[in-house]
PDB file of C-alpha atoms and ligand atoms in Angstrom:
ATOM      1  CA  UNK A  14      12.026  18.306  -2.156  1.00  0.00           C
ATOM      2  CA  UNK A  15      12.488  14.848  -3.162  1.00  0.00           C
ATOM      3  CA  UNK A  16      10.312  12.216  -1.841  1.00  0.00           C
ATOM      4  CA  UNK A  17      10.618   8.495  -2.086  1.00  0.00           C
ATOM      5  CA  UNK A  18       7.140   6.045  -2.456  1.00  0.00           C
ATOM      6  CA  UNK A  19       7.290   2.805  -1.290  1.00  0.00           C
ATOM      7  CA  UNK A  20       6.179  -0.473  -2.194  1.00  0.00           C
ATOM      8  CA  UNK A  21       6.298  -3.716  -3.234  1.00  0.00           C
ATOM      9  CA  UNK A  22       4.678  -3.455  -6.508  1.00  0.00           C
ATOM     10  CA  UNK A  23       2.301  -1.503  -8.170  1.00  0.00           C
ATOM     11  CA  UNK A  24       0.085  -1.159  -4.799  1.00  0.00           C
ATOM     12  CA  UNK A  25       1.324   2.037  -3.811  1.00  0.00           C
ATOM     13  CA  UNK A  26       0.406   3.584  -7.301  1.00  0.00           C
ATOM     14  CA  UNK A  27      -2.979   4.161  -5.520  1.00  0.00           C
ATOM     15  CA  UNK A  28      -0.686   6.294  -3.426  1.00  0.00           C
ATOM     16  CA  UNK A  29       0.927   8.072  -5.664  1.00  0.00           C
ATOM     17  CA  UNK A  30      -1.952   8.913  -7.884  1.00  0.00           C
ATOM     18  CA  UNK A  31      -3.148  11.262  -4.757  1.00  0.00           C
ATOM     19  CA  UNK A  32      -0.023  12.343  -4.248  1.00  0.00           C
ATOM     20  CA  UNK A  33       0.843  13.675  -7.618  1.00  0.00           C
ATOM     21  CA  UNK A  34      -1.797  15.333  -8.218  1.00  0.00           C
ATOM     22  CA  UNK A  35      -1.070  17.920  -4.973  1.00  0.00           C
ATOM     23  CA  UNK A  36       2.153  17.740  -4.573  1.00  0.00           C
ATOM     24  CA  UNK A  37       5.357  19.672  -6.473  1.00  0.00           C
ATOM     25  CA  UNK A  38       8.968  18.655  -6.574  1.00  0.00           C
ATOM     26  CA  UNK A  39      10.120  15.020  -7.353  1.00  0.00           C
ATOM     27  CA  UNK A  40       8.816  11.613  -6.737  1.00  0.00           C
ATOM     28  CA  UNK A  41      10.547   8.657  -6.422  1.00  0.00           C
ATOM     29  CA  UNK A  42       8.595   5.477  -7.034  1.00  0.00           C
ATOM     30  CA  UNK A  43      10.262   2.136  -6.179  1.00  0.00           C
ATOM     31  CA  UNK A  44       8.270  -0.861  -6.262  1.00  0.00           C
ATOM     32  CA  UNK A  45      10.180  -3.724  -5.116  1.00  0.00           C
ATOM     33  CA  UNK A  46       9.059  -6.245  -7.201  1.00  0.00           C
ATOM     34  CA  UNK A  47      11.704  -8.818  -6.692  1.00  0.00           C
ATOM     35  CA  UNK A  48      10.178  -9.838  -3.379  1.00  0.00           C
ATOM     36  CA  UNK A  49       6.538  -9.183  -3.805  1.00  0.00           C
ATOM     37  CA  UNK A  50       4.251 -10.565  -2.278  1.00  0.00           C
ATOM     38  CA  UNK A  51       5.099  -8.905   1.223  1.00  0.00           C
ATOM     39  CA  UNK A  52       2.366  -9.928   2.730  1.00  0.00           C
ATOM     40  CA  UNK A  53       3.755 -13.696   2.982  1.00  0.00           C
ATOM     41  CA  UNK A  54       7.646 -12.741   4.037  1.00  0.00           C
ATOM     42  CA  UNK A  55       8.793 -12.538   7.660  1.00  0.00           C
ATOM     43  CA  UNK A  56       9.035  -9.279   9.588  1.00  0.00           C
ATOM     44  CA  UNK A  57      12.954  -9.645   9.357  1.00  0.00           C
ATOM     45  CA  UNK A  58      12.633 -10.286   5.634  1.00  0.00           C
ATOM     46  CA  UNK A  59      10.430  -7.257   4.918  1.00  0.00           C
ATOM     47  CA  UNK A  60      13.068  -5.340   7.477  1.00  0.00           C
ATOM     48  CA  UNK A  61      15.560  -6.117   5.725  1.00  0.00           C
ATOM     49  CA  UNK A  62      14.270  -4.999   2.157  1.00  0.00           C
ATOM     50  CA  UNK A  63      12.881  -1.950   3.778  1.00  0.00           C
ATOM     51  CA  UNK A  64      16.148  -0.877   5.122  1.00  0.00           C
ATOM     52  CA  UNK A  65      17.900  -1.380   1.467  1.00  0.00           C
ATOM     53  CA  UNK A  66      15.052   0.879  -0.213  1.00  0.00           C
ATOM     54  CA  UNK A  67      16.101   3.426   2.428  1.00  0.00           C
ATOM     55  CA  UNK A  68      19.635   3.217   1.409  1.00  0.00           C
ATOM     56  CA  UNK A  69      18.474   3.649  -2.487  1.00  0.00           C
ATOM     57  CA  UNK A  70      16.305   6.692  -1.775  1.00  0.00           C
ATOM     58  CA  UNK A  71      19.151   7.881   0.253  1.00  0.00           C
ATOM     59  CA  UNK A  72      21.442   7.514  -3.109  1.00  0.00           C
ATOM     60  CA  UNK A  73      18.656   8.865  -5.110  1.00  0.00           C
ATOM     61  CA  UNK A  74      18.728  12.233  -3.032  1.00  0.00           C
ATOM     62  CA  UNK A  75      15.240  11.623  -1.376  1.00  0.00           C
ATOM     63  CA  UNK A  76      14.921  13.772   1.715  1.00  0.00           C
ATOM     64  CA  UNK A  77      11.521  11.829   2.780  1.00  0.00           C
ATOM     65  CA  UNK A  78       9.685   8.870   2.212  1.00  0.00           C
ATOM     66  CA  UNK A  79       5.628   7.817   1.645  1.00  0.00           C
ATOM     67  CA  UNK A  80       5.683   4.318   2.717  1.00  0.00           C
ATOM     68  CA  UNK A  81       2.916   3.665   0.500  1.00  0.00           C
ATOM     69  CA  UNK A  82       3.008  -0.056   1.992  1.00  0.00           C
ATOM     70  CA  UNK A  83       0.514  -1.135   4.660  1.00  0.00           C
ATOM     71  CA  UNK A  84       2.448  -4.665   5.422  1.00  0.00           C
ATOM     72  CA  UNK A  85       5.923  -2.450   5.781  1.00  0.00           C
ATOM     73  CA  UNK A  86       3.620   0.250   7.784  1.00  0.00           C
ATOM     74  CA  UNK A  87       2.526  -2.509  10.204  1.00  0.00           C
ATOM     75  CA  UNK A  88       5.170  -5.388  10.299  1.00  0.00           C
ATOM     76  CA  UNK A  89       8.195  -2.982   9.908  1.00  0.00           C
ATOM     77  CA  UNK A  90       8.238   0.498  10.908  1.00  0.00           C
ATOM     78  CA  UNK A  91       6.905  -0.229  14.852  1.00  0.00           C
ATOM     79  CA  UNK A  92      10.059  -2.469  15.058  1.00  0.00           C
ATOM     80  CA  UNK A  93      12.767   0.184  13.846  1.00  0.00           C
ATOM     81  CA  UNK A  94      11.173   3.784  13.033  1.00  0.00           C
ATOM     82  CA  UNK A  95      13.230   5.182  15.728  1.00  0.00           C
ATOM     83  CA  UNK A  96      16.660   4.073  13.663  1.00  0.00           C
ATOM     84  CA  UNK A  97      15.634   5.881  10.375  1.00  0.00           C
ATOM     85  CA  UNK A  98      17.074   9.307   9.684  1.00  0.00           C
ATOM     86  CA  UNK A  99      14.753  10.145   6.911  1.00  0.00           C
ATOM     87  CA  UNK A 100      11.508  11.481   7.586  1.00  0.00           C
ATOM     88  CA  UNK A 101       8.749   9.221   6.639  1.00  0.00           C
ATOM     89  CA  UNK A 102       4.385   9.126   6.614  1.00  0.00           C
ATOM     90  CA  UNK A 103       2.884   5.209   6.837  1.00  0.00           C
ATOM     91  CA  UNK A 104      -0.194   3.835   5.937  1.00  0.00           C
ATOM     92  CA  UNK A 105      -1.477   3.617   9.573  1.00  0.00           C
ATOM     93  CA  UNK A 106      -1.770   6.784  10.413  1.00  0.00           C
ATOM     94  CA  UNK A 107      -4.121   7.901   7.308  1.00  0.00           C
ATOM     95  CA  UNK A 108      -5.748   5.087   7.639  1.00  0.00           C
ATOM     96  CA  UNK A 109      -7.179   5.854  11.013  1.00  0.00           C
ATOM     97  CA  UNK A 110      -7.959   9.140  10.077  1.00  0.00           C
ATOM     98  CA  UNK A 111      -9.879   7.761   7.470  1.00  0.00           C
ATOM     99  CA  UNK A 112     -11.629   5.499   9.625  1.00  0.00           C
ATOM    100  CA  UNK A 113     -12.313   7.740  11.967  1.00  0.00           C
ATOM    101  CA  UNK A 114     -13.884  10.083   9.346  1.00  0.00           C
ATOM    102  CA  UNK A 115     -15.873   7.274   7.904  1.00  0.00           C
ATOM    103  CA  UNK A 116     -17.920   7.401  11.548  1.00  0.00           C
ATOM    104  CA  UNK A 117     -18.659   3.686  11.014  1.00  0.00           C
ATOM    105  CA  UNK A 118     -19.284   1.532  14.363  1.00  0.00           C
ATOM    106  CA  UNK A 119     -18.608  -2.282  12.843  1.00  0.00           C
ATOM    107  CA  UNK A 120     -15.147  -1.555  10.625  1.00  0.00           C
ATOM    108  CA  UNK A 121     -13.923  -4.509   8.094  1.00  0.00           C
ATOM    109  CA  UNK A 122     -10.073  -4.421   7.120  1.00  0.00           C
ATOM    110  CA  UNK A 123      -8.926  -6.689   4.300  1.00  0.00           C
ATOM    111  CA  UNK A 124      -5.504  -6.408   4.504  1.00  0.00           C
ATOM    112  CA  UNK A 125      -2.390  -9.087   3.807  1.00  0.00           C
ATOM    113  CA  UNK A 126      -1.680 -11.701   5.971  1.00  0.00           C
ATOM    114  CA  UNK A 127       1.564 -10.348   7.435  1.00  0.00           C
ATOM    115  CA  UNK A 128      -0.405  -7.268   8.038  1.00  0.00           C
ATOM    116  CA  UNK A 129      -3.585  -8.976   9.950  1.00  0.00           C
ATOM    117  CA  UNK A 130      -0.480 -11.317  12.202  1.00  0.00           C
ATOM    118  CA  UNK A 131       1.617  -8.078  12.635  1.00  0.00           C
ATOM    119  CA  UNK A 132      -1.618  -7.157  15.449  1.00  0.00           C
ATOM    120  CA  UNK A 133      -0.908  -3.971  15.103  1.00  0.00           C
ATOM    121  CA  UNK A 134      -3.315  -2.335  12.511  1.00  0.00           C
ATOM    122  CA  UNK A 135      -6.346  -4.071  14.634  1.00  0.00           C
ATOM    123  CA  UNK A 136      -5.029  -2.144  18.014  1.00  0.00           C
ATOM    124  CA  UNK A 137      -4.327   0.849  16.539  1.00  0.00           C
ATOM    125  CA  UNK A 138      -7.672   1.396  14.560  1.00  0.00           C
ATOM    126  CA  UNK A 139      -9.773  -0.263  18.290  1.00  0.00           C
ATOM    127  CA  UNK A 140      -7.805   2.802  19.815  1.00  0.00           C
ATOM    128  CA  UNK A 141      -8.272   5.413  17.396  1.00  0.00           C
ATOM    129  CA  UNK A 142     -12.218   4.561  17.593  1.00  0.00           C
ATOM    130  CA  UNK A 143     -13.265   4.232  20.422  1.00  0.00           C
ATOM    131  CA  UNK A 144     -16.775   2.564  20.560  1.00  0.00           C
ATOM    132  CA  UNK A 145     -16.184   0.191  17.106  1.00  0.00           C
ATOM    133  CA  UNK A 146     -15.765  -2.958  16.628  1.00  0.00           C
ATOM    134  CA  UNK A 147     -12.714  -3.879  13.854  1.00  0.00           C
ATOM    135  CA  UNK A 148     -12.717  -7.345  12.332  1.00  0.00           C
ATOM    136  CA  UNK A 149      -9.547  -8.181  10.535  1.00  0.00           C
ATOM    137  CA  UNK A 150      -9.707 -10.203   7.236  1.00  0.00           C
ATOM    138  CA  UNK A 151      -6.297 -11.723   5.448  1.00  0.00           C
ATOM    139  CA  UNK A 152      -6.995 -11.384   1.702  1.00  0.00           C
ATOM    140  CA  UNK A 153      -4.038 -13.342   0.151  1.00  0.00           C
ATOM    141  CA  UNK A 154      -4.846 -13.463  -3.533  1.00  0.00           C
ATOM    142  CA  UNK A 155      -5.342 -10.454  -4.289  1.00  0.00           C
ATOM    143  CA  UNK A 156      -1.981  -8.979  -4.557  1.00  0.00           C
ATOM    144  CA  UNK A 157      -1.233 -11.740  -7.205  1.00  0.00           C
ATOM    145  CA  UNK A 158      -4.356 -10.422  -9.436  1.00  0.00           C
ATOM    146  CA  UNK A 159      -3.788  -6.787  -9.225  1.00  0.00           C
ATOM    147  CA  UNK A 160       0.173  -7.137  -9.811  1.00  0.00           C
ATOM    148  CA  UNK A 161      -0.868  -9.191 -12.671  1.00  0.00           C
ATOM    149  CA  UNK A 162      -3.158  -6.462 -14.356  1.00  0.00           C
ATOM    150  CA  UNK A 163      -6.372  -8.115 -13.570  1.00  0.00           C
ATOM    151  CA  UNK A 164      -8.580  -6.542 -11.318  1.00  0.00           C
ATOM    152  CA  UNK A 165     -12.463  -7.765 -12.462  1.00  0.00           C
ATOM    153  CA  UNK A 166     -13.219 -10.936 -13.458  1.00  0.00           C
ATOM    154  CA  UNK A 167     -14.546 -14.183 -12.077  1.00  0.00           C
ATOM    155  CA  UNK A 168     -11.335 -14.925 -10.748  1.00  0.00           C
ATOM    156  CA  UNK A 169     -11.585 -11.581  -8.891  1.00  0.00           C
ATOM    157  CA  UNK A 170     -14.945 -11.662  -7.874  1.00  0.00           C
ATOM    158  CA  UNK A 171     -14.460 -15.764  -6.500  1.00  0.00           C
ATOM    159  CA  UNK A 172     -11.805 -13.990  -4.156  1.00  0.00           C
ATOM    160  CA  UNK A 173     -13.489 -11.382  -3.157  1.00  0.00           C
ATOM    161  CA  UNK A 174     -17.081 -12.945  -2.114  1.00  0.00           C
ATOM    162  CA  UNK A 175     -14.748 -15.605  -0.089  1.00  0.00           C
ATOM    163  CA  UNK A 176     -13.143 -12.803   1.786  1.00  0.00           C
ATOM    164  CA  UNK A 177     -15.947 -10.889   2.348  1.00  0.00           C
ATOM    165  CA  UNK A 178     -18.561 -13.295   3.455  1.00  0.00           C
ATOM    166  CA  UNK A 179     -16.774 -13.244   7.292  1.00  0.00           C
ATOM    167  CA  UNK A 180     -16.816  -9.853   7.156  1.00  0.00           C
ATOM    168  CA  UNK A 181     -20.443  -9.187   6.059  1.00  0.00           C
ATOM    169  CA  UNK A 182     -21.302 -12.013   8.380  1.00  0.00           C
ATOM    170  CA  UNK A 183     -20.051  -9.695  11.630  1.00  0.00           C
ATOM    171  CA  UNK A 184     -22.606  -6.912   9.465  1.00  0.00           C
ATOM    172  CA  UNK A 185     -19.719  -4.634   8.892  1.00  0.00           C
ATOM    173  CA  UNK A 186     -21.009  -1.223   8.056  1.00  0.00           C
ATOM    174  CA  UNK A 187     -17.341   0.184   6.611  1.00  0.00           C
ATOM    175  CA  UNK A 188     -14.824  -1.324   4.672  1.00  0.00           C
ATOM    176  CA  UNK A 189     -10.918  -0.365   4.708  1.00  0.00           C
ATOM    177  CA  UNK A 190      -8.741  -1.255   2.234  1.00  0.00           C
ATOM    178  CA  UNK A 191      -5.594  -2.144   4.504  1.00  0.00           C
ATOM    179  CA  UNK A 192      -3.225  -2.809   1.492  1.00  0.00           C
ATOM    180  CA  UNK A 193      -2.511   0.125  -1.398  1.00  0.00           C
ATOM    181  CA  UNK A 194      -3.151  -2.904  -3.796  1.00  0.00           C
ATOM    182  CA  UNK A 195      -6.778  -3.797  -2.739  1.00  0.00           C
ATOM    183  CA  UNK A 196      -8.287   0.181  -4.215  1.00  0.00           C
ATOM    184  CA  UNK A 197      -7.750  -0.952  -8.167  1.00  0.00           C
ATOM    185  CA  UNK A 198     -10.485  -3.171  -7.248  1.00  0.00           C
ATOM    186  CA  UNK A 199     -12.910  -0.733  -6.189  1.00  0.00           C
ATOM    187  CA  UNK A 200     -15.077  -1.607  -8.921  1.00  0.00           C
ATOM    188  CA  UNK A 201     -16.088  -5.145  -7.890  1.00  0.00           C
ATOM    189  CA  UNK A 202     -15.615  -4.180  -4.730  1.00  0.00           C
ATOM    190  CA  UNK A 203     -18.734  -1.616  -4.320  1.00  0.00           C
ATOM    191  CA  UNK A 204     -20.306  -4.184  -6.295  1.00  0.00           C
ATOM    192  CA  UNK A 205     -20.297  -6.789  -3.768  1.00  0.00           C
ATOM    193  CA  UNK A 206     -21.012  -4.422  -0.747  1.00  0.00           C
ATOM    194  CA  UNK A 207     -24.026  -3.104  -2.926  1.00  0.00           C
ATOM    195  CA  UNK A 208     -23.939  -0.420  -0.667  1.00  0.00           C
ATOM    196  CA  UNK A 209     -24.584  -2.343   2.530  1.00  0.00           C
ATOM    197  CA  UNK A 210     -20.619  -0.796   3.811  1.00  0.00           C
ATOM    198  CA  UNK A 211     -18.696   1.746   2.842  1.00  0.00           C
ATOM    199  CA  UNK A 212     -15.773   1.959   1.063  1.00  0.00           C
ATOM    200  CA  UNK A 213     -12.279   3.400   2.942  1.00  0.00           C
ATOM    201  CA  UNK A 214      -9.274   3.856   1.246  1.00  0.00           C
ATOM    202  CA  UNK A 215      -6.881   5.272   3.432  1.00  0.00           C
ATOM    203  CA  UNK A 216      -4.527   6.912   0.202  1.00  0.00           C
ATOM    204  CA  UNK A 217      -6.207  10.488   0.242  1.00  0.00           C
ATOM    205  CA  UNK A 218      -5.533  11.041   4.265  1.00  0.00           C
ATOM    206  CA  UNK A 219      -2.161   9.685   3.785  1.00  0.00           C
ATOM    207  CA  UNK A 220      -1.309  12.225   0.691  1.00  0.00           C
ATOM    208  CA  UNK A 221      -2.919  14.892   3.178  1.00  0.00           C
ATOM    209  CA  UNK A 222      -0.469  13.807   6.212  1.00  0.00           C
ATOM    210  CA  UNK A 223       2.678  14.132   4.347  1.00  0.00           C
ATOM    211  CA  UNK A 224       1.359  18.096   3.156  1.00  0.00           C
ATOM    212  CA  UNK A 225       0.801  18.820   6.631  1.00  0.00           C
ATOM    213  CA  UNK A 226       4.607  17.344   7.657  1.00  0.00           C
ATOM    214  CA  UNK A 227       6.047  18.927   4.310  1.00  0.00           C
ATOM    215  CA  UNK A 228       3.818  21.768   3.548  1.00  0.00           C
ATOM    216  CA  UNK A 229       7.023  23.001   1.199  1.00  0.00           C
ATOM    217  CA  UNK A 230       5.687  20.969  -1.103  1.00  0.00           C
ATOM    218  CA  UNK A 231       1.990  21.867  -1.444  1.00  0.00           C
ATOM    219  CA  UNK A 232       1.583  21.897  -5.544  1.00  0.00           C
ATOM    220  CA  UNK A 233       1.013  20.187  -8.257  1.00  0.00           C
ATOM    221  CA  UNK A 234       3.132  19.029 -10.950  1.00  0.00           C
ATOM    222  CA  UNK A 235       5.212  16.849  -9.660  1.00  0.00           C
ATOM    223  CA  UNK A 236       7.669  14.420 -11.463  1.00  0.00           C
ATOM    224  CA  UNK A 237       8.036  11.016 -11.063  1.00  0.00           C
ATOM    225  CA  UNK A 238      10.728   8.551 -11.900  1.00  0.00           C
ATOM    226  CA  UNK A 239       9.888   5.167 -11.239  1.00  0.00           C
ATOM    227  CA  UNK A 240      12.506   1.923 -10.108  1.00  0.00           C
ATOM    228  CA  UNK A 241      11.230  -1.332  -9.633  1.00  0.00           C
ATOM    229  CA  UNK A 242      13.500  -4.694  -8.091  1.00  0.00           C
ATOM    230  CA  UNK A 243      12.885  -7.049 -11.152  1.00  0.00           C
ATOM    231  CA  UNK A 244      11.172  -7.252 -14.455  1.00  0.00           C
ATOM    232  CA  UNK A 245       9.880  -3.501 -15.202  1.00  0.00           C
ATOM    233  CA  UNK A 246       8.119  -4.771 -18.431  1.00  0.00           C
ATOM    234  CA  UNK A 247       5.712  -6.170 -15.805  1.00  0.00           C
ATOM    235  CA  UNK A 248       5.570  -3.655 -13.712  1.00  0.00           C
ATOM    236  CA  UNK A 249       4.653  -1.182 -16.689  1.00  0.00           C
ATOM    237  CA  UNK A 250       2.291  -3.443 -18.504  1.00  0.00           C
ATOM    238  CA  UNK A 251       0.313  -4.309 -15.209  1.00  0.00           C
ATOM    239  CA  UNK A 252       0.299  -0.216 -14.690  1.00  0.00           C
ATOM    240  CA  UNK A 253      -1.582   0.348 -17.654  1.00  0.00           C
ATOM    241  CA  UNK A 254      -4.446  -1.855 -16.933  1.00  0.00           C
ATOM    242  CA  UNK A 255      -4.773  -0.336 -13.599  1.00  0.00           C
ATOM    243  CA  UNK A 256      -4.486   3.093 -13.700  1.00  0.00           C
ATOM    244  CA  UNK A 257      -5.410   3.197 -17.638  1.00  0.00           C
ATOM    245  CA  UNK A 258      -2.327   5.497 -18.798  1.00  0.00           C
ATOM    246  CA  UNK A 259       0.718   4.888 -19.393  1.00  0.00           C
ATOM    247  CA  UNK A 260       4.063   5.234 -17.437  1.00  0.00           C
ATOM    248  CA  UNK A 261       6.947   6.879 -18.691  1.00  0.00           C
ATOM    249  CA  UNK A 262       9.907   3.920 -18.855  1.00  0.00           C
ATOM    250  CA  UNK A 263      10.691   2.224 -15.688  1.00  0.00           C
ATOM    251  CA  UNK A 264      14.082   1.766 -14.142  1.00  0.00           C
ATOM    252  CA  UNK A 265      15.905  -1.312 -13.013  1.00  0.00           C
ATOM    253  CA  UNK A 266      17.563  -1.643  -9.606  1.00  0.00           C
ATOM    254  CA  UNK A 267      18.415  -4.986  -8.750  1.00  0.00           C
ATOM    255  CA  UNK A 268      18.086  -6.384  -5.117  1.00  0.00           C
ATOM    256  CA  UNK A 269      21.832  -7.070  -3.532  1.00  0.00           C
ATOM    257  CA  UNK A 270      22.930 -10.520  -4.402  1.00  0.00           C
ATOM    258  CA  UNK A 271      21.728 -12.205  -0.660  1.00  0.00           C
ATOM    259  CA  UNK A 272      18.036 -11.030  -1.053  1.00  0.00           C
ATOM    260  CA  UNK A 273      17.271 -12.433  -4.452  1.00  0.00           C
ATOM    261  CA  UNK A 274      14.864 -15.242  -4.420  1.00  0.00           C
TER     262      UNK A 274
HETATM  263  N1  LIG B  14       0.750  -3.089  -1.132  1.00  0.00           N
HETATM  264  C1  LIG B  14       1.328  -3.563   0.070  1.00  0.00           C
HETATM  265  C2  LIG B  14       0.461  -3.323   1.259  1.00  0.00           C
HETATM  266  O1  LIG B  14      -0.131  -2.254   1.309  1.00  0.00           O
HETATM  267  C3  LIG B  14       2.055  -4.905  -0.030  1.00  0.00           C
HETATM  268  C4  LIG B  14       1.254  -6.060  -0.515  1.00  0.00           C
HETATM  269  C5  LIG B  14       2.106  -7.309  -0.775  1.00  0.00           C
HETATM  270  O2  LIG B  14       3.116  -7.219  -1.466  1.00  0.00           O
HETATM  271  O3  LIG B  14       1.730  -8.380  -0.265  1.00  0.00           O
HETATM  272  O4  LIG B  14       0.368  -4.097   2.178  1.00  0.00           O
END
């Protein structure tokens, strides 16, 4: 089995690092770094790049998809999920299994800002627990750090106390990370909650949803070629400093000629 990961960048390497570690067969990373951020395009912008990565896992023989993107998971997917062939697993879905495991009763989501507008991550987490309050928080420089390799710092930190003091204001007692970007900054992260909320990352339920749809591919050693959009000496350099290995050579696969910026 061949399955394509999806994101914009290098967010959805917090994905992937759960996935291929229990998974077998091939991976398919494409990061589509020509139009990253997502979190500031339009719903019809990020439909429209969605529906061209489909067409290049398509070409690259993927017979499912990880859309390892919460801004695609929330501003996309509602809007045309019905229309795609392939079988795919979003971001939603783990993350309110997450949640829900987390038992927490005042939920936090930082999450982009296309995400938090999209309305649809706060209604479906208020469903899925029943009883909790969820406050919604739009974290826009974040995905600019992490893409650029730098995930602590003063920079960092700056961003994170301003996006966090709303949230610890409404004495959140959980935390979810509603972007695949946001868990390379664990680190300052639990630093700042200092243990006053917990810590959700919804990767690990999301790796666990697409055994339980594909359990043909229950493993490990899977392979992974990765594509990114534009610039993959970025991509790879910014990689490193995240996940602190390195990635075999990444591939170039160039928007078509109307979506480049
Ligand atoms: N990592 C993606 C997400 O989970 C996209 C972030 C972005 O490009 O703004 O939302």
């Amino acid at each position: 089995m061949t399955i394509g990961v999806y994101d914009s960048g290098v967010g959805g390497l917090s994905v992937w690092r759960e996935l291929r570690s229990r998974v077998s067969g091939h991976l398919i990373y494409f990061g589509d770094t020509a139009h990253v951020p997502f979190g500031e395009k339009t719903p019809e912008q990020l439909s429209r790049y969605f529906a061209d990565s489909l067409a290049f896992f398509e070409s690259r023989g993927c017979n499912s998809v990880v859309v390892a993107c919460n801004t695609t998971s929330a501003a996309v997917l509602p809007r045309i999920r019905h229309l795609v062939k392939l079988p795919l697993i979003d971001m939603i879905e783990g993350a309110k299994r997450a949640a829900a495991a987390a038992r927490v009763k005042r939920l936090g989501v930082i999450a982009t800002k296309a995400t938090v507008n999209s309305g649809v991550y706060q209604r479906a987490l208020e469903e899925s627990l029943p009883g909790s309050r969820v406050f919604m928080q739009a974290a826009p420089e974040l995905v600019p750090l992490v893409e650029a390799g730098e995930i602590t710092g003063p920079r960092v930190k700056r961003a994170l106390e301003k996006y966090l003091e709303p949230l610890m204001a409404e004495e959140i007692d959980g935390l979810l990370l509603g972007c695949t970007h946001y868990p390379f900054l664990e680190e300052p992260l639990t630093e700042l909650l200092a243990g006053r909320a917990v810590l959700i990352d919804p990767a690990l339920a999301v790796t666990r949803l697409a055994l339980e749809a594909w359990p043909q591919v229950q493993g490990s050693g899977a392979t992974t070629e990765f594509w990114v959009s534009s610039d993959p000496e970025k991509f790879e350099a910014a990689a490193k400093l995240i996940l602190k290995e390195e990635l075999p050579p990444v591939n170039l696969r160039r928007p078509p000629e109307e979506d480049i910026r």
